[in-house]
Structure formats: structure tokens, C-alpha cells
Tab-separated table of C-alpha atoms in Angstrom:
chain	number	residue	atom	x	y	z
S	19	LYS	CA	11.009	-28.396	13.102
S	20	PRO	CA	9.440	-27.986	15.575
S	21	VAL	CA	6.260	-28.379	13.501
S	22	ARG	CA	3.519	-26.121	14.794
S	23	PRO	CA	-0.057	-27.497	14.611
S	24	ASP	CA	-1.554	-24.354	13.054
S	25	ARG	CA	1.100	-24.196	10.314
S	26	LEU	CA	0.739	-27.919	9.611
S	27	LEU	CA	-3.017	-27.473	9.234
S	28	ASN	CA	-2.598	-24.458	6.927
S	29	THR	CA	-0.068	-26.328	4.782
S	30	LEU	CA	-2.303	-29.388	4.457
S	31	CYS	CA	-5.296	-27.251	3.533
S	32	THR	CA	-3.253	-25.438	0.884
S	33	VAL	CA	-2.012	-28.696	-0.641
S	34	LEU	CA	-5.422	-30.390	-0.623
S	35	THR	CA	-7.230	-27.432	-2.209
S	36	ALA	CA	-4.572	-26.686	-4.844
S	37	ALA	CA	-5.106	-27.568	-8.487
S	38	PRO	CA	-3.342	-30.769	-9.636
S	39	THR	CA	-0.976	-28.823	-11.881
S	40	GLY	CA	-0.249	-26.138	-9.277
S	41	ALA	CA	-0.336	-23.599	-12.095
S	42	ALA	CA	-0.427	-19.931	-11.196
S	43	ASP	CA	-2.947	-17.462	-12.573
S	44	PRO	CA	-0.838	-14.983	-14.591
S	45	ALA	CA	-3.709	-12.544	-14.982
S	46	GLY	CA	-4.343	-12.420	-11.262
S	47	ALA	CA	-0.644	-12.105	-10.446
S	48	ALA	CA	-0.139	-9.246	-12.859
S	49	SER	CA	-3.087	-7.238	-11.606
S	50	GLY	CA	-2.717	-7.788	-7.879
S	51	ARG	CA	-6.118	-9.499	-7.732
S	52	PRO	CA	-6.596	-12.800	-5.929
S	53	ALA	CA	-5.777	-15.782	-8.117
S	54	SER	CA	-8.577	-17.925	-9.497
S	55	SER	CA	-10.140	-20.244	-6.964
S	56	GLY	CA	-8.421	-23.628	-6.693
S	57	THR	CA	-5.012	-22.446	-7.881
S	58	THR	CA	-1.862	-21.342	-6.141
S	59	SER	CA	0.508	-18.633	-7.307
S	60	ARG	CA	3.862	-17.206	-6.313
S	61	LEU	CA	3.213	-13.621	-5.288
S	62	ARG	CA	5.481	-10.699	-6.064
S	63	VAL	CA	5.716	-8.755	-2.821
S	64	LEU	CA	7.254	-5.305	-2.366
S	65	VAL	CA	8.490	-4.643	1.170
S	66	ALA	CA	8.738	-0.930	2.006
S	67	GLU	CA	10.693	-0.869	5.267
S	68	ASP	CA	13.574	1.334	6.414
S	69	HIS	CA	14.712	-0.927	9.289
S	70	ALA	CA	17.238	-3.467	7.995
S	71	VAL	CA	16.402	-6.186	10.534
S	72	ASN	CA	12.647	-5.931	9.940
S	73	ALA	CA	13.195	-5.986	6.183
S	74	ARG	CA	15.436	-9.054	6.435
S	75	LEU	CA	12.866	-10.830	8.605
S	76	MET	CA	10.109	-10.128	6.066
S	77	SER	CA	12.360	-11.402	3.285
S	78	LEU	CA	13.025	-14.655	5.150
S	79	TYR	CA	9.337	-15.109	5.927
S	80	LEU	CA	8.312	-14.512	2.309
S	81	ASP	CA	10.978	-16.887	1.034
S	82	GLN	CA	9.737	-19.578	3.409
S	83	LEU	CA	6.164	-19.003	2.210
S	84	GLY	CA	7.274	-19.362	-1.410
S	85	HIS	CA	6.855	-15.754	-2.551
S	86	ASP	CA	9.209	-13.328	-4.303
S	87	CYS	CA	10.394	-10.299	-2.350
S	88	HIS	CA	11.789	-6.918	-3.375
S	89	HIS	CA	12.844	-4.371	-0.739
S	90	VAL	CA	12.877	-0.567	-0.772
S	91	GLU	CA	13.838	1.729	2.101
S	92	ASN	CA	11.282	4.543	1.895
S	93	GLY	CA	7.881	5.485	0.545
S	94	GLU	CA	9.216	7.398	-2.446
S	95	GLN	CA	11.119	4.318	-3.635
S	96	ALA	CA	7.978	2.235	-3.090
S	97	VAL	CA	5.970	4.474	-5.422
S	98	GLU	CA	8.703	4.296	-8.062
S	99	ALA	CA	8.926	0.504	-7.741
S	100	VAL	CA	5.172	0.069	-8.235
S	101	LEU	CA	5.284	2.412	-11.218
S	102	ASP	CA	8.144	0.457	-12.797
S	103	GLY	CA	6.991	-3.102	-12.057
S	104	ALA	CA	3.931	-5.239	-11.401
S	105	TYR	CA	3.566	-6.220	-7.745
S	106	ASP	CA	0.745	-8.245	-6.274
S	107	VAL	CA	1.190	-7.007	-2.709
S	108	VAL	CA	2.945	-4.088	-1.020
S	109	LEU	CA	3.855	-4.400	2.668
S	110	MET	CA	3.928	-0.721	3.589
S	111	ASP	CA	5.651	0.430	6.771
S	112	ALA	CA	4.096	3.469	8.411
S	113	GLN	CA	7.136	5.448	9.552
S	114	MET	CA	9.799	5.874	6.851
S	115	PRO	CA	12.177	8.649	5.776
S	116	VAL	CA	11.610	10.795	2.669
S	117	MET	CA	7.962	9.725	2.368
S	118	GLY	CA	5.863	7.950	4.996
S	119	GLY	CA	3.606	4.975	4.425
S	120	VAL	CA	0.319	6.894	4.335
S	121	ASP	CA	1.550	9.363	1.698
S	122	ALA	CA	3.137	6.550	-0.314
S	123	THR	CA	-0.116	4.583	-0.248
S	124	ALA	CA	-2.069	7.581	-1.523
S	125	ALA	CA	0.528	8.173	-4.266
S	126	ILE	CA	0.326	4.539	-5.407
S	127	ARG	CA	-3.466	4.687	-5.541
S	128	ALA	CA	-3.155	7.716	-7.822
S	129	LEU	CA	-1.032	5.786	-10.330
S	130	PRO	CA	-2.624	4.514	-13.549
S	131	GLY	CA	-2.859	0.825	-14.384
S	132	PRO	CA	-3.255	-2.312	-12.222
S	133	GLN	CA	-3.148	-1.731	-8.495
S	134	PRO	CA	-1.440	-3.946	-5.899
S	135	VAL	CA	-2.945	-4.958	-2.597
S	136	ILE	CA	-1.465	-2.651	0.048
S	137	MET	CA	-1.049	-4.002	3.565
S	138	ALA	CA	-0.128	-1.353	6.110
S	139	VAL	CA	2.497	-2.560	8.595
S	140	THR	CA	2.464	-0.467	11.738
S	141	ALA	CA	3.304	-0.666	15.417
S	142	SER	CA	0.434	1.689	16.201
S	143	VAL	CA	-2.990	0.462	17.274
S	144	LEU	CA	-4.526	3.958	17.327
S	145	ALA	CA	-7.774	4.265	15.395
S	146	SER	CA	-6.639	7.593	13.915
S	147	ASP	CA	-3.520	6.025	12.379
S	148	ARG	CA	-5.546	3.186	10.856
S	149	ALA	CA	-8.156	5.652	9.586
S	150	ALA	CA	-5.417	7.628	7.811
S	151	PHE	CA	-4.195	4.477	6.057
S	152	LEU	CA	-7.741	3.505	5.097
S	153	ALA	CA	-8.385	6.959	3.670
S	154	ALA	CA	-5.178	6.682	1.640
S	155	GLY	CA	-6.315	3.350	0.167
S	156	ALA	CA	-4.764	0.571	2.282
S	157	ASP	CA	-6.537	-2.795	2.148
S	158	LEU	CA	-5.348	-4.521	5.331
S	159	PHE	CA	-3.361	-3.879	8.496
S	160	LEU	CA	-0.570	-5.965	9.974
S	161	THR	CA	0.616	-5.025	13.435
S	162	LYS	CA	4.296	-5.208	14.366
S	163	PRO	CA	5.909	-7.478	15.225
S	164	VAL	CA	4.533	-9.444	12.273
S	165	ARG	CA	4.468	-13.198	12.915
S	166	LEU	CA	4.956	-15.760	10.161
S	167	ALA	CA	1.511	-17.302	10.706
S	168	VAL	CA	-0.170	-13.868	10.495
S	169	LEU	CA	1.669	-12.992	7.295
S	170	GLU	CA	0.747	-16.354	5.785
S	171	GLN	CA	-2.918	-15.813	6.678
S	172	ALA	CA	-2.907	-12.343	5.129
S	173	LEU	CA	-1.232	-13.408	1.869
S	174	SER	CA	-2.916	-16.774	1.406
S	175	PRO	CA	-6.196	-15.485	-0.125
S	176	TYR	CA	-4.287	-13.700	-2.882
S	177	ALA	CA	-2.304	-16.841	-3.718
S	178	THR	CA	-5.223	-19.288	-3.579
S	179	GLY	CA	-8.281	-17.176	-4.403
S	180	GLY	CA	-10.970	-15.891	-2.075
S	181	SER	CA	-11.414	-12.885	0.170
S	182	PRO	CA	-8.914	-11.803	2.816
S	183	SER	CA	-9.823	-11.589	6.462
S	184	LEU	CA	-8.770	-8.539	8.419
S	185	PRO	CA	-6.457	-9.471	11.301
S	186	ALA	CA	-7.857	-8.337	14.615
S	187	ALA	CA	-6.158	-5.440	16.351
S	188	PRO	CA	-4.100	-6.694	19.277
S	189	VAL	CA	-5.029	-5.838	22.822
S	190	ALA	CA	-2.342	-3.912	24.665
S	191	GLU	CA	-0.750	-6.013	27.394
S	192	ALA	CA	0.432	-4.673	30.720
S	193	ALA	CA	4.182	-4.631	31.152
S	194	ALA	CA	5.611	-7.232	33.485
S	195	PRO	CA	7.270	-6.044	36.715
S	196	GLY	CA	10.771	-4.833	36.023
S	197	GLY	CA	9.952	-3.919	32.398
S	198	PRO	CA	9.424	-6.024	29.258
S	199	SER	CA	11.882	-8.705	28.250
S	200	PRO	CA	14.182	-7.545	25.421
S	201	LEU	CA	13.600	-10.841	23.570
S	202	ASP	CA	10.184	-12.488	23.496
S	203	ALA	CA	10.643	-16.242	23.972
S	204	GLU	CA	7.759	-17.124	21.654
S	205	THR	CA	9.132	-14.887	18.901
S	206	VAL	CA	12.625	-16.380	19.232
S	207	GLU	CA	11.166	-19.888	19.026
S	208	GLU	CA	9.226	-18.977	15.886
S	209	LEU	CA	12.301	-17.437	14.280
S	210	ARG	CA	14.092	-20.750	14.740
S	211	ASP	CA	11.650	-22.164	12.194
S	212	LEU	CA	13.693	-20.205	9.650
S	213	GLY	CA	16.595	-22.596	10.226
S	214	ASP	CA	19.880	-22.140	12.040
S	215	ASP	CA	21.536	-20.108	9.271
S	216	GLY	CA	18.572	-17.748	8.859
S	217	PHE	CA	18.196	-17.287	12.617
S	218	ARG	CA	21.947	-16.679	13.091
S	219	HIS	CA	22.066	-14.102	10.292
S	220	LEU	CA	18.979	-12.242	11.511
S	221	TYR	CA	20.158	-12.227	15.125
S	222	GLY	CA	23.555	-10.929	14.000
S	223	GLN	CA	21.850	-8.061	12.176
S	224	TYR	CA	19.805	-7.285	15.281
S	225	VAL	CA	22.892	-7.154	17.532
S	226	ALA	CA	24.706	-4.956	14.985
S	227	SER	CA	21.781	-2.526	14.946
S	228	LEU	CA	21.984	-2.180	18.726
S	229	GLU	CA	25.693	-1.354	18.541
S	230	SER	CA	25.298	1.268	15.800
């Protein structure tokens, strides 16, 4: 609570189109391909993100959506994680220490064996930055800040079968007089969907990051 109409609709559609047994497609999960049509599966998602608050938010979102999450702090660790384990999806941040997201994406695409879906997560809306990710082998783009509904839309095709839709690039908004608000009211309201404990923990991490 509060129940949002779009999330209620998405949940109902998922339930009504799911197979009666709710069985996952092991072959699809292991290879990173979308699961067979009419089934639902718990995705294994690797989050490559060096910012602790952003990583925690992604973890909470993925847990709420019913997916497994593993976190690494840079691109080099992301490549090693994909090499060592089977992931369905990699949420790849653009700017990271040691190895950036574009280089890490290219390195993963050069690995042998099944390939995960790679979703580039970036605050940039520049065509050149997106072109670099595409050239490296990224499949989709998610623009920061990532909202729960957007993440659900991006992951849903790989859990239920079908083809993903590319989220539209956001249009830059003019800053309000006096500068932007440090906390977006709509974002705060959405984060409360995580529950009081999740919201309190995430907000505490955010405040701690400002003090450090």
C-alpha cells in the first residue's frame, strides 16, 4: 500500500497469463534467454554498481519483484562473476572504478558459453554514450534513477517469455526556480512501497553517504 493502478494491472496480467504450475524454464534461466511463453521464472540478476545506496535500492526492487540478486562493485568483478556463474540478466552501471560498464560489457560478450542479457544503467542520455554501449553488446538501456515499474517492465519479458521493449529515453526537464529539490516527492512515495523497514534502511544509507 498504496496500491498503484499500473502495478496492480501488471500483477494481474502476470498471474492470469502464468502457467498453472508456475514452473520456471530451467533451460531459459541458465542461458539468459527469455523463458518459454506462458511460464514464469525467478531470474538471477547481477547488479554491477559501485554506489552503495543505488545497489541497495536495486536489491530491494529485485527482491520485491521475486528475483535473485548478486552485487559487485566494478566492471572487472562483473566479468569474473559472469565467468564463474550463470546469470540471466546483468544490470551494468556505466561509471565504475577499475573497469567501466562499456568495457565490462565488451569483455562479457567475448566470454565463451551462454550469454546474459545486459541492461546498461546510466544517468546519461547522450546518443554517443548509448552508441558505445550498443557497440559493446548491451541489449537495453535503463536511465537513472531507475523506477520499480520501469525495472519490472524491462525484466518481465525474460521471466514470462516474449520480446523486451526498449524504454524510451527521458526528455530533459528544466530545473525549477531555486534549483531542483534534493528529494523527489514521487520517488519517495514509490520507495515507501518497499515497506517501512526497507525505506528506513535505504534512507539511512543515503544520509550516511552524504556525511561521508
